[in-house]
PDB file of C-alpha atoms in Angstrom:
ATOM      1  CA  MET A 193     -14.279   7.668  28.980  1.00 48.00           C
ATOM      2  CA  SER A 194     -11.542   5.759  27.164  1.00 63.00           C
ATOM      3  CA  ASN A 195      -9.696   7.177  24.172  1.00 83.00           C
ATOM      4  CA  THR A 196     -10.128   5.564  20.765  1.00 91.00           C
ATOM      5  CA  ILE A 197      -7.122   5.946  18.490  1.00 93.00           C
ATOM      6  CA  ILE A 198      -7.174   4.917  14.826  1.00 95.00           C
ATOM      7  CA  ILE A 199      -4.008   3.785  13.081  1.00 95.00           C
ATOM      8  CA  ALA A 200      -4.886   3.696   9.375  1.00 95.00           C
ATOM      9  CA  ASP A 201      -2.060   2.159   7.377  1.00 92.00           C
ATOM     10  CA  ASP A 202      -1.894  -0.814   5.014  1.00 89.00           C
ATOM     11  CA  HIS A 203       1.511  -1.977   6.316  1.00 90.00           C
ATOM     12  CA  PRO A 204       1.042  -4.329   9.338  1.00 90.00           C
ATOM     13  CA  LEU A 205       4.587  -3.938  10.666  1.00 88.00           C
ATOM     14  CA  PHE A 206       4.361  -0.153  10.706  1.00 87.00           C
ATOM     15  CA  ARG A 207       0.939  -0.290  12.355  1.00 90.00           C
ATOM     16  CA  GLN A 208       2.449  -2.459  15.067  1.00 89.00           C
ATOM     17  CA  ALA A 209       5.307  -0.012  15.603  1.00 86.00           C
ATOM     18  CA  LEU A 210       2.848   2.874  15.899  1.00 88.00           C
ATOM     19  CA  ARG A 211       0.698   0.907  18.341  1.00 89.00           C
ATOM     20  CA  GLU A 212       3.695   0.256  20.581  1.00 87.00           C
ATOM     21  CA  THR A 213       4.554   3.957  20.526  1.00 85.00           C
ATOM     22  CA  VAL A 214       1.022   5.277  21.030  1.00 85.00           C
ATOM     23  CA  THR A 215      -0.107   2.936  23.820  1.00 86.00           C
ATOM     24  CA  PRO A 216       1.995   4.465  26.656  1.00 85.00           C
ATOM     25  CA  LEU A 217       0.834   7.985  25.756  1.00 83.00           C
ATOM     26  CA  PHE A 218      -2.867   7.393  26.398  1.00 81.00           C
ATOM     27  CA  ASP A 219      -4.470   5.894  29.502  1.00 76.00           C
ATOM     28  CA  GLU A 220      -6.605   2.866  28.681  1.00 79.00           C
ATOM     29  CA  ALA A 221      -6.532   3.711  24.989  1.00 81.00           C
ATOM     30  CA  ASN A 222      -8.596   1.630  22.593  1.00 90.00           C
ATOM     31  CA  ILE A 223      -6.258   1.428  19.607  1.00 92.00           C
ATOM     32  CA  VAL A 224      -7.869   0.282  16.376  1.00 94.00           C
ATOM     33  CA  GLU A 225      -5.766  -0.751  13.378  1.00 94.00           C
ATOM     34  CA  LEU A 226      -7.332  -0.253   9.935  1.00 94.00           C
ATOM     35  CA  GLU A 227      -5.895  -0.755   6.467  1.00 91.00           C
ATOM     36  CA  SER A 228      -8.096   1.379   4.210  1.00 91.00           C
ATOM     37  CA  LEU A 229      -9.766   4.765   3.965  1.00 90.00           C
ATOM     38  CA  SER A 230     -13.219   3.195   3.682  1.00 91.00           C
ATOM     39  CA  GLU A 231     -12.758   1.314   6.972  1.00 93.00           C
ATOM     40  CA  THR A 232     -11.562   4.515   8.602  1.00 93.00           C
ATOM     41  CA  LYS A 233     -14.587   6.499   7.422  1.00 91.00           C
ATOM     42  CA  ALA A 234     -16.923   3.747   8.633  1.00 93.00           C
ATOM     43  CA  LEU A 235     -15.484   3.769  12.159  1.00 94.00           C
ATOM     44  CA  LEU A 236     -15.498   7.567  12.324  1.00 93.00           C
ATOM     45  CA  GLU A 237     -19.237   7.444  11.660  1.00 91.00           C
ATOM     46  CA  GLN A 238     -19.786   5.002  14.529  1.00 91.00           C
ATOM     47  CA  GLU A 239     -17.977   6.537  17.508  1.00 88.00           C
ATOM     48  CA  PRO A 240     -15.927   9.528  18.723  1.00 89.00           C
ATOM     49  CA  ILE A 241     -12.236   9.279  17.874  1.00 93.00           C
ATOM     50  CA  THR A 242      -9.481  10.952  19.888  1.00 91.00           C
ATOM     51  CA  LEU A 243      -6.714  10.799  17.286  1.00 94.00           C
ATOM     52  CA  LEU A 244      -6.243   9.546  13.721  1.00 96.00           C
ATOM     53  CA  LEU A 245      -2.870   8.491  12.339  1.00 95.00           C
ATOM     54  CA  LEU A 246      -3.450   8.430   8.587  1.00 95.00           C
ATOM     55  CA  ASP A 247      -1.249   6.997   5.857  1.00 92.00           C
ATOM     56  CA  LEU A 248      -1.402   9.070   2.662  1.00 86.00           C
ATOM     57  CA  LYS A 249      -1.235   6.007   0.434  1.00 84.00           C
ATOM     58  CA  MET A 250      -3.588   3.095   1.053  1.00 85.00           C
ATOM     59  CA  PRO A 251      -5.387   0.819  -1.433  1.00 79.00           C
ATOM     60  CA  ASP A 252      -8.358   3.183  -1.785  1.00 80.00           C
ATOM     61  CA  THR A 253      -6.702   6.570  -1.394  1.00 76.00           C
ATOM     62  CA  GLU A 254      -3.809   8.509  -2.866  1.00 66.00           C
ATOM     63  CA  GLY A 255      -2.550  11.926  -1.872  1.00 71.00           C
ATOM     64  CA  LEU A 256      -4.427  14.675  -0.033  1.00 82.00           C
ATOM     65  CA  THR A 257      -7.967  13.682  -0.904  1.00 80.00           C
ATOM     66  CA  GLY A 258      -8.576  11.322   2.024  1.00 85.00           C
ATOM     67  CA  LEU A 259      -7.135  13.803   4.509  1.00 89.00           C
ATOM     68  CA  MET A 260      -9.216  16.678   3.176  1.00 86.00           C
ATOM     69  CA  MET A 261     -12.439  14.690   3.082  1.00 84.00           C
ATOM     70  CA  ILE A 262     -12.075  13.460   6.670  1.00 89.00           C
ATOM     71  CA  LYS A 263     -11.034  16.901   7.932  1.00 87.00           C
ATOM     72  CA  GLY A 264     -14.018  18.427   6.179  1.00 82.00           C
ATOM     73  CA  MET A 265     -16.401  16.048   7.930  1.00 86.00           C
ATOM     74  CA  TYR A 266     -14.619  16.058  11.314  1.00 88.00           C
ATOM     75  CA  PRO A 267     -12.886  19.451  11.634  1.00 85.00           C
ATOM     76  CA  GLN A 268     -12.065  19.003  15.338  1.00 87.00           C
ATOM     77  CA  LEU A 269     -10.373  15.610  14.870  1.00 93.00           C
ATOM     78  CA  PRO A 270      -6.569  15.747  15.255  1.00 93.00           C
ATOM     79  CA  ILE A 271      -5.019  13.976  12.264  1.00 95.00           C
ATOM     80  CA  ILE A 272      -1.367  12.996  12.027  1.00 95.00           C
ATOM     81  CA  VAL A 273      -0.300  12.131   8.499  1.00 94.00           C
ATOM     82  CA  VAL A 274       2.084   9.176   8.282  1.00 91.00           C
ATOM     83  CA  SER A 275       3.999   8.812   5.025  1.00 89.00           C
ATOM     84  CA  ALA A 276       7.189   7.576   3.402  1.00 88.00           C
ATOM     85  CA  THR A 277       7.186  10.769   1.323  1.00 87.00           C
ATOM     86  CA  GLU A 278       9.650  13.219   2.835  1.00 83.00           C
ATOM     87  CA  ASP A 279       9.653  16.214   0.496  1.00 81.00           C
ATOM     88  CA  SER A 280       8.911  19.547   2.123  1.00 79.00           C
ATOM     89  CA  ALA A 281       6.140  20.499  -0.304  1.00 78.00           C
ATOM     90  CA  THR A 282       4.072  17.433   0.637  1.00 85.00           C
ATOM     91  CA  VAL A 283       4.516  18.098   4.354  1.00 86.00           C
ATOM     92  CA  ARG A 284       3.451  21.714   4.016  1.00 80.00           C
ATOM     93  CA  ALA A 285       0.508  20.779   1.804  1.00 83.00           C
ATOM     94  CA  CYS A 286      -0.778  18.311   4.415  1.00 88.00           C
ATOM     95  CA  ILE A 287      -0.502  20.873   7.208  1.00 85.00           C
ATOM     96  CA  GLN A 288      -2.247  23.444   5.030  1.00 79.00           C
ATOM     97  CA  ALA A 289      -4.999  20.894   4.325  1.00 82.00           C
ATOM     98  CA  GLY A 290      -5.685  20.417   8.029  1.00 85.00           C
ATOM     99  CA  ALA A 291      -3.241  17.850   9.397  1.00 91.00           C
ATOM    100  CA  SER A 292      -2.016  18.483  12.939  1.00 90.00           C
ATOM    101  CA  ALA A 293       1.355  16.895  12.211  1.00 91.00           C
ATOM    102  CA  TYR A 294       3.360  14.863   9.726  1.00 92.00           C
ATOM    103  CA  ILE A 295       5.438  11.783  10.593  1.00 90.00           C
ATOM    104  CA  PHE A 296       8.037  10.324   8.262  1.00 89.00           C
ATOM    105  CA  LYS A 297       7.980   6.532   8.191  1.00 87.00           C
ATOM    106  CA  SER A 298      11.741   6.695   8.616  1.00 87.00           C
ATOM    107  CA  ALA A 299      11.353   8.580  11.919  1.00 86.00           C
ATOM    108  CA  SER A 300      12.680   7.073  15.131  1.00 84.00           C
ATOM    109  CA  LEU A 301      10.311   5.957  17.887  1.00 82.00           C
ATOM    110  CA  GLY A 302      11.455   8.978  19.874  1.00 85.00           C
ATOM    111  CA  GLU A 303      10.541  11.353  17.064  1.00 86.00           C
ATOM    112  CA  ILE A 304       7.159   9.691  16.628  1.00 87.00           C
ATOM    113  CA  ARG A 305       6.520   9.945  20.368  1.00 87.00           C
ATOM    114  CA  GLU A 306       7.516  13.632  20.380  1.00 88.00           C
ATOM    115  CA  THR A 307       5.109  14.362  17.528  1.00 89.00           C
ATOM    116  CA  ILE A 308       2.170  12.556  19.127  1.00 88.00           C
ATOM    117  CA  GLU A 309       2.786  14.260  22.478  1.00 87.00           C
ATOM    118  CA  ALA A 310       2.825  17.670  20.760  1.00 86.00           C
ATOM    119  CA  VAL A 311      -0.451  16.996  18.963  1.00 88.00           C
ATOM    120  CA  ASN A 312      -1.975  15.583  22.142  1.00 84.00           C
ATOM    121  CA  ALA A 313      -1.117  18.913  23.754  1.00 82.00           C
ATOM    122  CA  GLY A 314      -2.984  20.789  21.032  1.00 82.00           C
ATOM    123  CA  GLU A 315      -0.002  21.818  18.920  1.00 81.00           C
ATOM    124  CA  VAL A 316       0.611  21.686  15.178  1.00 81.00           C
ATOM    125  CA  PHE A 317       3.911  19.881  14.684  1.00 81.00           C
ATOM    126  CA  VAL A 318       6.129  20.016  11.587  1.00 79.00           C
ATOM    127  CA  PRO A 319       9.327  17.951  11.191  1.00 76.00           C
ATOM    128  CA  GLN A 320      12.438  20.000  11.878  1.00 69.00           C
ATOM    129  CA  LYS A 321      13.894  19.417   8.404  1.00 70.00           C
ATOM    130  CA  VAL A 322      11.030  21.251   6.694  1.00 68.00           C
ATOM    131  CA  ARG A 323      10.800  24.245   9.027  1.00 62.00           C
ATOM    132  CA  ASN A 324      12.193  26.738   6.550  1.00 58.00           C
ATOM    133  CA  ASN A 325      10.987  29.307   4.077  1.00 54.00           C
ATOM    134  CA  VAL A 326       8.832  28.267   1.129  1.00 58.00           C
ATOM    135  CA  THR A 327       9.400  29.373  -2.439  1.00 66.00           C
ATOM    136  CA  GLU A 328       6.889  31.609  -4.200  1.00 67.00           C
ATOM    137  CA  ALA A 329       5.689  28.689  -6.343  1.00 66.00           C
ATOM    138  CA  GLU A 330       5.217  26.473  -3.257  1.00 64.00           C
ATOM    139  CA  GLN A 331       3.300  29.231  -1.495  1.00 64.00           C
ATOM    140  CA  THR A 332       0.924  29.594  -4.444  1.00 69.00           C
ATOM    141  CA  GLU A 333       0.296  25.856  -4.401  1.00 69.00           C
ATOM    142  CA  LEU A 334      -0.317  25.924  -0.638  1.00 64.00           C
ATOM    143  CA  ASP A 335      -2.728  28.836  -1.012  1.00 71.00           C
ATOM    144  CA  ASN A 336      -4.696  26.873  -3.618  1.00 75.00           C
ATOM    145  CA  ILE A 337      -4.809  23.800  -1.380  1.00 71.00           C
ATOM    146  CA  ALA A 338      -6.034  25.920   1.521  1.00 70.00           C
ATOM    147  CA  LYS A 339      -8.842  27.305  -0.628  1.00 79.00           C
ATOM    148  CA  VAL A 340      -9.954  23.876  -1.834  1.00 79.00           C
ATOM    149  CA  SER A 341      -9.697  22.383   1.659  1.00 72.00           C
ATOM    150  CA  SER A 342     -12.112  25.066   2.896  1.00 77.00           C
ATOM    151  CA  LEU A 343     -14.896  23.507   0.799  1.00 82.00           C
ATOM    152  CA  THR A 344     -17.512  21.413   2.588  1.00 83.00           C
ATOM    153  CA  PRO A 345     -17.851  17.712   1.624  1.00 81.00           C
ATOM    154  CA  ALA A 346     -20.881  18.518  -0.545  1.00 87.00           C
ATOM    155  CA  GLN A 347     -19.054  21.402  -2.207  1.00 89.00           C
ATOM    156  CA  LEU A 348     -16.077  19.117  -2.880  1.00 84.00           C
ATOM    157  CA  ARG A 349     -18.386  16.720  -4.721  1.00 86.00           C
ATOM    158  CA  VAL A 350     -19.844  19.526  -6.822  1.00 91.00           C
ATOM    159  CA  PHE A 351     -16.312  20.786  -7.462  1.00 89.00           C
ATOM    160  CA  TYR A 352     -15.275  17.343  -8.693  1.00 83.00           C
ATOM    161  CA  PHE A 353     -18.241  17.085 -11.045  1.00 89.00           C
ATOM    162  CA  LEU A 354     -17.535  20.603 -12.347  1.00 88.00           C
ATOM    163  CA  CYS A 355     -13.997  19.538 -13.165  1.00 84.00           C
ATOM    164  CA  GLU A 356     -15.414  16.492 -14.968  1.00 83.00           C
ATOM    165  CA  GLY A 357     -17.322  18.874 -17.244  1.00 88.00           C
ATOM    166  CA  GLN A 358     -20.797  17.947 -15.994  1.00 91.00           C
ATOM    167  CA  MET A 359     -23.653  20.429 -16.274  1.00 93.00           C
ATOM    168  CA  ASN A 360     -25.778  21.521 -13.326  1.00 95.00           C
ATOM    169  CA  LYS A 361     -28.592  19.136 -14.246  1.00 95.00           C
ATOM    170  CA  GLN A 362     -26.198  16.171 -14.342  1.00 94.00           C
ATOM    171  CA  ILE A 363     -24.643  17.153 -11.015  1.00 94.00           C
ATOM    172  CA  ALA A 364     -28.078  17.444  -9.429  1.00 94.00           C
ATOM    173  CA  TYR A 365     -28.916  13.935 -10.624  1.00 93.00           C
ATOM    174  CA  GLU A 366     -25.617  12.440  -9.394  1.00 90.00           C
ATOM    175  CA  MET A 367     -26.033  14.000  -5.940  1.00 92.00           C
ATOM    176  CA  SER A 368     -29.830  13.625  -5.665  1.00 93.00           C
ATOM    177  CA  ILE A 369     -30.313  17.347  -5.044  1.00 94.00           C
ATOM    178  CA  THR A 370     -32.070  20.166  -6.909  1.00 95.00           C
ATOM    179  CA  GLU A 371     -30.439  22.312  -9.586  1.00 95.00           C
ATOM    180  CA  ALA A 372     -31.034  25.323  -7.340  1.00 96.00           C
ATOM    181  CA  THR A 373     -28.953  23.667  -4.634  1.00 96.00           C
ATOM    182  CA  VAL A 374     -26.224  22.915  -7.170  1.00 95.00           C
ATOM    183  CA  LYS A 375     -26.179  26.580  -8.226  1.00 95.00           C
ATOM    184  CA  ALA A 376     -25.940  27.657  -4.589  1.00 96.00           C
ATOM    185  CA  HIS A 377     -22.997  25.307  -4.062  1.00 95.00           C
ATOM    186  CA  ILE A 378     -21.269  26.625  -7.184  1.00 95.00           C
ATOM    187  CA  THR A 379     -21.687  30.220  -6.012  1.00 95.00           C
ATOM    188  CA  SER A 380     -20.092  29.304  -2.668  1.00 95.00           C
ATOM    189  CA  ILE A 381     -17.310  27.367  -4.402  1.00 93.00           C
ATOM    190  CA  TYR A 382     -16.414  30.311  -6.652  1.00 94.00           C
ATOM    191  CA  LYS A 383     -16.327  32.614  -3.636  1.00 93.00           C
ATOM    192  CA  LYS A 384     -14.095  30.298  -1.584  1.00 90.00           C
ATOM    193  CA  LEU A 385     -11.743  29.610  -4.477  1.00 90.00           C
ATOM    194  CA  ASP A 386     -11.679  33.291  -5.495  1.00 90.00           C
ATOM    195  CA  VAL A 387     -12.619  32.456  -9.096  1.00 92.00           C
ATOM    196  CA  ARG A 388     -15.409  33.628 -11.400  1.00 91.00           C
ATOM    197  CA  THR A 389     -15.745  30.896 -14.028  1.00 91.00           C
ATOM    198  CA  ARG A 390     -15.789  27.119 -14.380  1.00 89.00           C
ATOM    199  CA  THR A 391     -12.576  27.308 -16.385  1.00 89.00           C
ATOM    200  CA  GLN A 392     -10.794  29.019 -13.519  1.00 88.00           C
ATOM    201  CA  ALA A 393     -12.154  26.429 -11.085  1.00 87.00           C
ATOM    202  CA  VAL A 394     -10.869  23.589 -13.287  1.00 84.00           C
ATOM    203  CA  LEU A 395      -7.409  25.187 -13.420  1.00 82.00           C
ATOM    204  CA  MET A 396      -7.476  25.378  -9.626  1.00 78.00           C
ATOM    205  CA  ALA A 397      -8.314  21.671  -9.488  1.00 75.00           C
ATOM    206  CA  ARG A 398      -4.948  20.788 -10.999  1.00 66.00           C
ATOM    207  CA  THR A 399      -3.516  21.426  -7.558  1.00 58.00           C
ATOM    208  CA  LEU A 400      -5.287  18.234  -6.515  1.00 56.00           C
ATOM    209  CA  SER A 401      -4.535  15.909  -9.397  1.00 51.00           C
ATOM    210  CA  GLU A 402      -5.233  12.871  -7.174  1.00 45.00           C
ATOM    211  CA  LEU A 403      -8.974  13.661  -6.819  1.00 42.00           C
ATOM    212  CA  THR A 404     -10.944  10.512  -7.636  1.00 38.00           C
ATOM    213  CA  PRO A 405     -14.687   9.851  -7.873  1.00 38.00           C
ATOM    214  CA  THR A 406     -14.418   6.755  -5.637  1.00 37.00           C
ATOM    215  CA  GLU A 407     -13.434   8.972  -2.733  1.00 40.00           C
ATOM    216  CA  LEU A 408     -15.787  11.856  -3.435  1.00 43.00           C
ATOM    217  CA  LYS A 409     -19.034  10.089  -4.296  1.00 41.00           C
ATOM    218  CA  PRO A 410     -19.675   8.341  -0.930  1.00 37.00           C
ATOM    219  CA  VAL A 411     -19.777  11.659   0.938  1.00 41.00           C
ATOM    220  CA  THR A 412     -23.229  12.690   2.124  1.00 40.00           C
ATOM    221  CA  ASN A 413     -24.654  16.070   1.141  1.00 37.00           C
TER     222      ASN A 413
END
């Protein structure tokens, strides 16, 4: 059975560079180039994927949301984040949110190859320059991201609507589910986030300031 690799990036030249690097690492790989999160989600629904190389910033996604949503729906899928952002906090946040590795767009072909080989071998790979101790503030942020990333896709949708100030009845209508189901989701959300009130949940949401309804609403319950 051939491997299907997705390269999701809106920059054609970088997609081409990744294709040239990935091809020798997989026998008879079917490498698919996509330029949006929506296209990526659509293909993931159609067939098994061996590896996803995901740009953090595409026309319909910004930040961790796309990564977290895909990881929530496909927890076994290895995802390598590809980004021009090179600050340590972003790298750590992506790993905490479920990425198997992080590639800087400034990385050499050798570095990219090393990362892909490590992930292909089942490892979690972090760039050398960010393998150091985190500050207390960074650790708190990472802990919050880990808690939010533990939510299921349906719980993430409820969480978003909570942060928008919607009541249970409104959430039930938006998601086409019962109020009882909404309450059950909220109970699970509070437990996973280690909070007791909606206000505390909203404060937690500030960790993910990029959350957008366009990315949350298409997710099935």
